[in-house]
CSV table of C-alpha atoms in Angstrom, one decimal:
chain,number,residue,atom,x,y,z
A,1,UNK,CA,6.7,27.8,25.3
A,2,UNK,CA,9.5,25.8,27.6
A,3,UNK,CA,6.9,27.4,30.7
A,4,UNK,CA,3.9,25.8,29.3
A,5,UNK,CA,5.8,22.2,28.5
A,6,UNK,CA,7.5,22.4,31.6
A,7,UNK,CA,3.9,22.5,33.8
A,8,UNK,CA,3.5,19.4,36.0
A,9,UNK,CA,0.6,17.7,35.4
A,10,UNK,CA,-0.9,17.2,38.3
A,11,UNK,CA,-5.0,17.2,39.1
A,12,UNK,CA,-6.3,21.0,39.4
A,13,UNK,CA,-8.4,20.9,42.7
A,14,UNK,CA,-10.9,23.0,41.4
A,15,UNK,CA,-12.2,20.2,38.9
A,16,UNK,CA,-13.9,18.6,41.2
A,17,UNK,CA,-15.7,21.6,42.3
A,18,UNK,CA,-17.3,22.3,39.0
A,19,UNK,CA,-19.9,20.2,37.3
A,20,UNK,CA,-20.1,17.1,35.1
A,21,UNK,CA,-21.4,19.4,32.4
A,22,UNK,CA,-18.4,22.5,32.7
A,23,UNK,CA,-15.7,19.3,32.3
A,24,UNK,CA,-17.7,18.0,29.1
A,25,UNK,CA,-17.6,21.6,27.7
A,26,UNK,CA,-13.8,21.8,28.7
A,27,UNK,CA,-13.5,18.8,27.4
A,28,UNK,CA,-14.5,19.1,23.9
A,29,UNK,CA,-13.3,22.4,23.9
A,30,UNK,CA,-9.8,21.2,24.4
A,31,UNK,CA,-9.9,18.0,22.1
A,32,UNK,CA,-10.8,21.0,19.3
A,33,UNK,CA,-7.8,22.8,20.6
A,34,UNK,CA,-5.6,19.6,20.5
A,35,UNK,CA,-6.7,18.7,16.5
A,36,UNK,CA,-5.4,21.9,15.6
A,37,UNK,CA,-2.1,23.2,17.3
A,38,UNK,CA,0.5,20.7,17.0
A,39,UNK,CA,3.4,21.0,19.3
A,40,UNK,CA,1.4,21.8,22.6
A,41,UNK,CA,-1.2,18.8,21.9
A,42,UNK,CA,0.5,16.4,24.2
A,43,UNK,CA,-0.3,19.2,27.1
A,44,UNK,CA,-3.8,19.9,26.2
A,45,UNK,CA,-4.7,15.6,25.7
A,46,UNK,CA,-3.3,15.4,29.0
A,47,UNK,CA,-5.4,18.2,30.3
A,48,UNK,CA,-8.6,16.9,29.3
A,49,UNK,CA,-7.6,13.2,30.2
A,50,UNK,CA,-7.6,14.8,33.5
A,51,UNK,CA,-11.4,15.8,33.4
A,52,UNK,CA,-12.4,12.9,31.9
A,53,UNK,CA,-10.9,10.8,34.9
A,54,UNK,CA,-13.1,13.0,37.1
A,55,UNK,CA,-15.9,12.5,35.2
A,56,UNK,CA,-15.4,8.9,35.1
A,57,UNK,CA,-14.5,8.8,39.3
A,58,UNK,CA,-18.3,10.2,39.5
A,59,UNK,CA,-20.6,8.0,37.2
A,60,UNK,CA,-21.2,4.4,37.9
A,61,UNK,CA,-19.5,1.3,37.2
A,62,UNK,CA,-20.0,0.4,33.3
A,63,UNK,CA,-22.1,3.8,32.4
A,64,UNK,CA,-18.9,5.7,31.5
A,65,UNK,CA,-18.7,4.1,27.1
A,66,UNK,CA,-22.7,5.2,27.0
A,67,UNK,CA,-21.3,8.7,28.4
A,68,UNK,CA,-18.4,8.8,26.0
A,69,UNK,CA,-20.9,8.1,23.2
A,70,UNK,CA,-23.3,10.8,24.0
A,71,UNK,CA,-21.2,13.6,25.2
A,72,UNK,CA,-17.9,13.3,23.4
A,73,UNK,CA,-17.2,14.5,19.8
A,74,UNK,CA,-14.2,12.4,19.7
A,75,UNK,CA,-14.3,8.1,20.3
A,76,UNK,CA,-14.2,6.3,23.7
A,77,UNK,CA,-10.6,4.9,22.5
A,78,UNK,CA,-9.4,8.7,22.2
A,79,UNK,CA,-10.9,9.6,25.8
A,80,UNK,CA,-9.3,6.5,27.6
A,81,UNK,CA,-5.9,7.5,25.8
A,82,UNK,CA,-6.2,10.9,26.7
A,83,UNK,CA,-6.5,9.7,30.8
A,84,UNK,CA,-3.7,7.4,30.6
A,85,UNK,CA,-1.7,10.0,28.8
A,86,UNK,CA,-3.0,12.2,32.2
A,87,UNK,CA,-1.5,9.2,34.2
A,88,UNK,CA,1.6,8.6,32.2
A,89,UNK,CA,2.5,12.4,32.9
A,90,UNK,CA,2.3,12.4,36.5
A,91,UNK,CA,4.9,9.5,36.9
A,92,UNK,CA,8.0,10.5,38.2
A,93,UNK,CA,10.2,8.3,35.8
A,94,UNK,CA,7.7,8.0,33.1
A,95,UNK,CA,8.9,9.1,29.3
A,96,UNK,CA,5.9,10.9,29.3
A,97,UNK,CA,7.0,12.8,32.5
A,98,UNK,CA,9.6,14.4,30.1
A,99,UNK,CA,7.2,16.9,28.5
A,100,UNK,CA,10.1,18.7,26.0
A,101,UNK,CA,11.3,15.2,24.2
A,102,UNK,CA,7.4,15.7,22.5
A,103,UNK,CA,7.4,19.5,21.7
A,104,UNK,CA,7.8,19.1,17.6
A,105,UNK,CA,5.7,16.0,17.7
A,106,UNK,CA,1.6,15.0,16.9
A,107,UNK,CA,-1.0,14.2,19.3
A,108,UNK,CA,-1.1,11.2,16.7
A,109,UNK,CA,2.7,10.3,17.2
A,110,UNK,CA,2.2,10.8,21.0
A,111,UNK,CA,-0.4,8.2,21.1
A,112,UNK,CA,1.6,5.7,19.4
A,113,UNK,CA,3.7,5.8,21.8
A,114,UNK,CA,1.9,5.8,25.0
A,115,UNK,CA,-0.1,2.7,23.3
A,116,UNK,CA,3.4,0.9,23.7
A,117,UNK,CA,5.4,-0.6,26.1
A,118,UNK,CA,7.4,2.2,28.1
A,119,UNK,CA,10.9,0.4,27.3
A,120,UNK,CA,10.0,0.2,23.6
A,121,UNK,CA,8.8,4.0,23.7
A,122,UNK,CA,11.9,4.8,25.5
A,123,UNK,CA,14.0,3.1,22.8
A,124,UNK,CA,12.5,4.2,20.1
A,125,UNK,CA,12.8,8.0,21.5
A,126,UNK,CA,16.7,7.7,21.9
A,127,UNK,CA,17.4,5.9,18.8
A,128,UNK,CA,15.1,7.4,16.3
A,129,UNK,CA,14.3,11.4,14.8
A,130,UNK,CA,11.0,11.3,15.8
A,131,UNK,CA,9.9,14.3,14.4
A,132,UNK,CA,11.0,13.0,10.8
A,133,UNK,CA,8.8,9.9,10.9
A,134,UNK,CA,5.5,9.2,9.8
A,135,UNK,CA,3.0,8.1,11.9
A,136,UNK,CA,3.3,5.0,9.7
A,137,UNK,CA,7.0,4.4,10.3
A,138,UNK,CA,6.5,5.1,13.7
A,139,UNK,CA,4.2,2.4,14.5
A,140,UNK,CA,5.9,0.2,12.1
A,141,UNK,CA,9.2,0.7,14.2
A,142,UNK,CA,7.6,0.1,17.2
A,143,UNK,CA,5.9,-3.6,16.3
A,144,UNK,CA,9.3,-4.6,14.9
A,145,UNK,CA,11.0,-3.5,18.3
A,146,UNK,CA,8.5,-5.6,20.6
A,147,UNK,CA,8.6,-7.9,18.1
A,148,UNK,CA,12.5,-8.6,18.5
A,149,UNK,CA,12.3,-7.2,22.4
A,150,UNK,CA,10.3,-10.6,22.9
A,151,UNK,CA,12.8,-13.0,24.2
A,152,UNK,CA,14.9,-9.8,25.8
A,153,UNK,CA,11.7,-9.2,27.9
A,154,UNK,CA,11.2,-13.2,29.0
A,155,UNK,CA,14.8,-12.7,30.3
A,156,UNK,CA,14.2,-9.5,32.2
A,157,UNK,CA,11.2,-11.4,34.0
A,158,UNK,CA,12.9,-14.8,34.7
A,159,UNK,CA,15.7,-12.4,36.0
A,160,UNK,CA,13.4,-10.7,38.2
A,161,UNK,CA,11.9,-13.6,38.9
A,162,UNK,CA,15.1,-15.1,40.7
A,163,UNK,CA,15.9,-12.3,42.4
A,164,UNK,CA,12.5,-12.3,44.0
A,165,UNK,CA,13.1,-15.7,45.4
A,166,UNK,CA,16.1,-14.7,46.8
A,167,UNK,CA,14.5,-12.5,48.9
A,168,UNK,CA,12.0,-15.2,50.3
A,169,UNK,CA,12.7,-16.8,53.7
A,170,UNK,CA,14.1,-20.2,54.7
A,171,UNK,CA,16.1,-20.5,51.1
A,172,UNK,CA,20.0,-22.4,51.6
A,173,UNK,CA,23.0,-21.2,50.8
A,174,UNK,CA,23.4,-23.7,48.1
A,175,UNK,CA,19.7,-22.5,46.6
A,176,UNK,CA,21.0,-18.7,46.9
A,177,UNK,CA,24.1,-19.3,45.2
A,178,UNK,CA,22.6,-21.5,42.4
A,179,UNK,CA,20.3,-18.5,41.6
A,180,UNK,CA,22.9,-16.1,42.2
A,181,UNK,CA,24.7,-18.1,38.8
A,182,UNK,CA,21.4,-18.0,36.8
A,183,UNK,CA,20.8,-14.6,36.9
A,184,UNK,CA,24.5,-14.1,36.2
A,185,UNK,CA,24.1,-16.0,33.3
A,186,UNK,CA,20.7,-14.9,32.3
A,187,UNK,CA,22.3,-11.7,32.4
A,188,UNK,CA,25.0,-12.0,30.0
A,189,UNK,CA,22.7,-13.8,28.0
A,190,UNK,CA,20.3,-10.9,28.0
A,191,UNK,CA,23.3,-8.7,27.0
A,192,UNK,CA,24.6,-10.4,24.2
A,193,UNK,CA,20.7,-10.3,22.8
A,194,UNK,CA,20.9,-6.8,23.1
A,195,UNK,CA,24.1,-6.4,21.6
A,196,UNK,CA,22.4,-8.5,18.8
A,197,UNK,CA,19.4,-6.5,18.7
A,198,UNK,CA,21.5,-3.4,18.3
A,199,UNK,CA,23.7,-4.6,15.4
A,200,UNK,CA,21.0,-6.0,13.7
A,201,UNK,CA,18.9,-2.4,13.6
A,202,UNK,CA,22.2,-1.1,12.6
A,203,UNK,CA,22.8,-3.7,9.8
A,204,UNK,CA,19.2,-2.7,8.4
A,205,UNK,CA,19.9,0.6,8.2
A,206,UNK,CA,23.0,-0.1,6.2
A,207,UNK,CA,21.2,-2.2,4.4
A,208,UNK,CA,18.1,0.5,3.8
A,209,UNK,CA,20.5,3.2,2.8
A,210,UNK,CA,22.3,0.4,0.1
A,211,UNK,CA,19.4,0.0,-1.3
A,212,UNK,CA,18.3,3.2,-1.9
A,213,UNK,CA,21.9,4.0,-3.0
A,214,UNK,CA,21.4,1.4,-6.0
A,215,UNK,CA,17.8,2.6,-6.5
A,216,UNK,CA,19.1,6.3,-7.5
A,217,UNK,CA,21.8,4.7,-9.8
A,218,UNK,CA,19.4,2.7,-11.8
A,219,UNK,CA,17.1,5.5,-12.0
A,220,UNK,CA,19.8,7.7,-13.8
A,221,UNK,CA,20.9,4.9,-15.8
A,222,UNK,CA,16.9,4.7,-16.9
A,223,UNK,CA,16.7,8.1,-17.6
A,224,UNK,CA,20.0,8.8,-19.8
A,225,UNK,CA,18.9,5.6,-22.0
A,226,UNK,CA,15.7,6.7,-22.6
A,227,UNK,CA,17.2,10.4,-23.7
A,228,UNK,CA,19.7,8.8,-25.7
A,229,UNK,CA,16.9,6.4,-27.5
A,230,UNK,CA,15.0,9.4,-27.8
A,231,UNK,CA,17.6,11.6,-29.5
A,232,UNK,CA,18.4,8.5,-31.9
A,233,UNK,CA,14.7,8.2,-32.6
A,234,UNK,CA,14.6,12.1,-33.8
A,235,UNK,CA,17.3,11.5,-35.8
A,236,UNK,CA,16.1,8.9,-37.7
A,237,UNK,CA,12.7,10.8,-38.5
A,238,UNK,CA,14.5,14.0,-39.4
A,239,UNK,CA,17.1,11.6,-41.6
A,240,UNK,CA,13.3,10.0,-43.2
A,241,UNK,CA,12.1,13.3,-43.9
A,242,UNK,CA,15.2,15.3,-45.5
A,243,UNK,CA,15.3,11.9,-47.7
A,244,UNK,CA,11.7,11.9,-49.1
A,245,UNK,CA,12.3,16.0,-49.7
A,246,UNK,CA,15.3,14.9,-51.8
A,247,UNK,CA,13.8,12.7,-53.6
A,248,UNK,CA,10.9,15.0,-54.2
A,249,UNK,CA,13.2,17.9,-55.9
A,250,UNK,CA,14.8,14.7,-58.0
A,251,UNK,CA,11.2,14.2,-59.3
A,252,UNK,CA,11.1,18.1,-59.9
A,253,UNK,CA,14.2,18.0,-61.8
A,254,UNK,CA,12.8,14.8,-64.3
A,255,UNK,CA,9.8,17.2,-64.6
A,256,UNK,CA,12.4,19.7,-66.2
A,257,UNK,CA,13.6,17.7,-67.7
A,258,UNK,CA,10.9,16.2,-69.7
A,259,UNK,CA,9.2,19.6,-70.7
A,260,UNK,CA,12.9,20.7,-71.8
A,261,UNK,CA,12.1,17.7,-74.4
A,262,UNK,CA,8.8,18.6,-75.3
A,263,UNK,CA,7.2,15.5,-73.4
A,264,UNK,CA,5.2,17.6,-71.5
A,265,UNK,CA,2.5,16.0,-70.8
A,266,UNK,CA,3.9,12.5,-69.9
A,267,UNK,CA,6.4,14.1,-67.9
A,268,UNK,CA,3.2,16.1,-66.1
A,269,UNK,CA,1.3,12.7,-65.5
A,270,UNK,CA,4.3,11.0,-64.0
A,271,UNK,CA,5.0,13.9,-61.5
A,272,UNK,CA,1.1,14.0,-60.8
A,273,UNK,CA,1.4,10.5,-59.8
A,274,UNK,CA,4.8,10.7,-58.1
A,275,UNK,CA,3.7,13.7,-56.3
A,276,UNK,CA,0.8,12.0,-55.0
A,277,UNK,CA,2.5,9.2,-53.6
A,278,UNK,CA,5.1,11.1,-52.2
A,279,UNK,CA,2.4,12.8,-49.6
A,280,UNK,CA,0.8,9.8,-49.4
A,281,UNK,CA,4.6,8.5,-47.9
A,282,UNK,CA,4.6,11.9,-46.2
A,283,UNK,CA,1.8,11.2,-43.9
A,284,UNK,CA,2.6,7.8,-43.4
A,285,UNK,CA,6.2,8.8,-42.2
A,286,UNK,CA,4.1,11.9,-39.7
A,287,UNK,CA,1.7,8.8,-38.5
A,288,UNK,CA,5.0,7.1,-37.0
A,289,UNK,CA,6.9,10.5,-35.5
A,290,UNK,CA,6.3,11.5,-31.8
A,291,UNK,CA,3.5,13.9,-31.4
A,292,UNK,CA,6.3,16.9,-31.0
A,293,UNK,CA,8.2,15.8,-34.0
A,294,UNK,CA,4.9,15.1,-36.1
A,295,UNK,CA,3.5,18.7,-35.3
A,296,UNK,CA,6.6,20.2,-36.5
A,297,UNK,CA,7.0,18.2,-40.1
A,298,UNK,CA,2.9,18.6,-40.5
A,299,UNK,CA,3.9,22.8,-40.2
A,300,UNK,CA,6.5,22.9,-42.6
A,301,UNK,CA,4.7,20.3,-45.3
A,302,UNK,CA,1.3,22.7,-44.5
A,303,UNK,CA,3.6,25.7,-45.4
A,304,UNK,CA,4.8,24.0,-48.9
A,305,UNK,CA,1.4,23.0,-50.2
A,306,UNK,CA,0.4,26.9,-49.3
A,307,UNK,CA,3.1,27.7,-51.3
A,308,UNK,CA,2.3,25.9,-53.9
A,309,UNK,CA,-1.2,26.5,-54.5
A,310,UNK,CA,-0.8,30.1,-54.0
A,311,UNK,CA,1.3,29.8,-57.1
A,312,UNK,CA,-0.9,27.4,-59.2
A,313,UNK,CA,-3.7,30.0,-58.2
A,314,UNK,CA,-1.5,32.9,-60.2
């Protein structure tokens, strides 16, 4: 693997020998390639953006979008990224030069890259883990960096700027020296900004990993209230249910009672009646359980009343 990653990528002579119609075949062939193995994809975009640059070199001004459109099986955007990916790759002190810092990486993660500036990329590269961002978070990190790399990048150019000038005939000593103390001061000033720049991304984090912090926390606090409420709520239903049962053996008990007497069949009409609103509270007090708790109290009543008729049947 380090052998492949390590190739330079520089145009194979023998492209140009072969014919517009080999590279397109290449050149689909190795955009399928690229969709499907991962960590070699920067080698094989950068492969086929080397054909497609032939290609392009041979057809005339303006005709090579049409081309793209009816030859490709991928967009014109992906093509044109793929040759400047080719380009990026054969500059000596390009990021893209560095073929093992995108080994673990995505073709997609590889273009968001090369799509921004090469300072930012660089940045990004050294202060980031790459490989355990999105593609999402990536681009996100990289349009908040140029975003806040604005006024550092005005100073760079004023800076280079100046030092231009200096190098530009018939200039005085005073002129020289008064530029000389600009670009002194417009380079502390661009230090301090990234000084600035650097707290502030580390500030964030801090600030990211607070908040996450606290996020866990209430989420525990959540959860053990709502098992506590729960286990209260249990209780109270079991507490409901063992009280109706009492009250049903008191009725049971009158019942004795009153055909111990001889008042039979008052005593019968009474329980009759007390019975039936007594499962008439039953279901109401199942209607208000959780589905779990209801299931179980509907078993145990079912078993009762099977009980029951089985002995009224004898």
């Amino acid at each position: 693997m380090s052998e492949i990653m390590n190739v330079e990528y520089e145009v194979n002579k023998e492209l140009v020998d072969k014919t517009t119609e080999e590279l397109q075949i290449e050149v689909n062939g190795l955009y399928h390639q690229m969709e499907m193995i991962g960590n070699i994809a920067m080698m094989i975009a950068a492969n086929a953006g080397q054909r497609l640059l032939v290609i392009k070199d041979r057809l005339n001004h303006g005709e090579f979008e049409s081309w793209c459109e009816s030859h490709l099986d991928f967009s014109k955007r992906k093509a044109e990224m793929m040759m400047s990916l080719a380009k990026r790759c054969e500059e000596e002190n390009s990021l893209f030069s560095k073929t093992q810092t995108f080994a673990d990486l995505s073709i997609s993660k590889v273009f968001a890259l090369l799509a921004a500036p090469e300072e930012v990329a660089v940045e990004v590269v050294e202060n980031n883990d790459i490989s355990e961002m999105t593609v999402r978070e990536l681009k996100e990190e990289i349009a908040d960096l140029k975003s806040q790399n604005t006024e550092i990048g005005e100073l760079k150019n004023r800076i280079k700027e100046l030092e231009q000038e200096k190098q530009e005939p018939g200039a005085s000593s005073d002129e020289l020296e008064k530029r000389d103390k600009e670009i002194e001061e417009l380079k502390e000033k661009l230090k301090k900004e990234k000084e600035k720049l650097k707290k502030s991304k580390s500030d964030t984090d801090e600030e990211v990993k607070k908040a996450l912090e606290d996020a866990r926390v209430e989420l525990d606090r959540e959860i053990e209230k709502a098992v506590a409420t729960a286990k209260v709520q249990a209780k109270a239903e079991n507490m409901k249910t063992e009280e109706e049962l009492s009250k049903a053996r008191a009725e049971v008990e009158k019942l004795n009672a009153a055909v111990a007497s001889g008042e039979v069949l008052t005593a019968f009409r009474i329980n009759v009646n007390n019975l039936q609103l007594t499962f008439n509270e039953c279901m109401n007090q199942l209607g208000q359980m959780d589905k779990e708790s209801a299931e179980k109290f509907k078993g145990a009543l079912k078993k009762i009343i099977t009980t029951e008729l089985e002995t009224l049947s004898k």
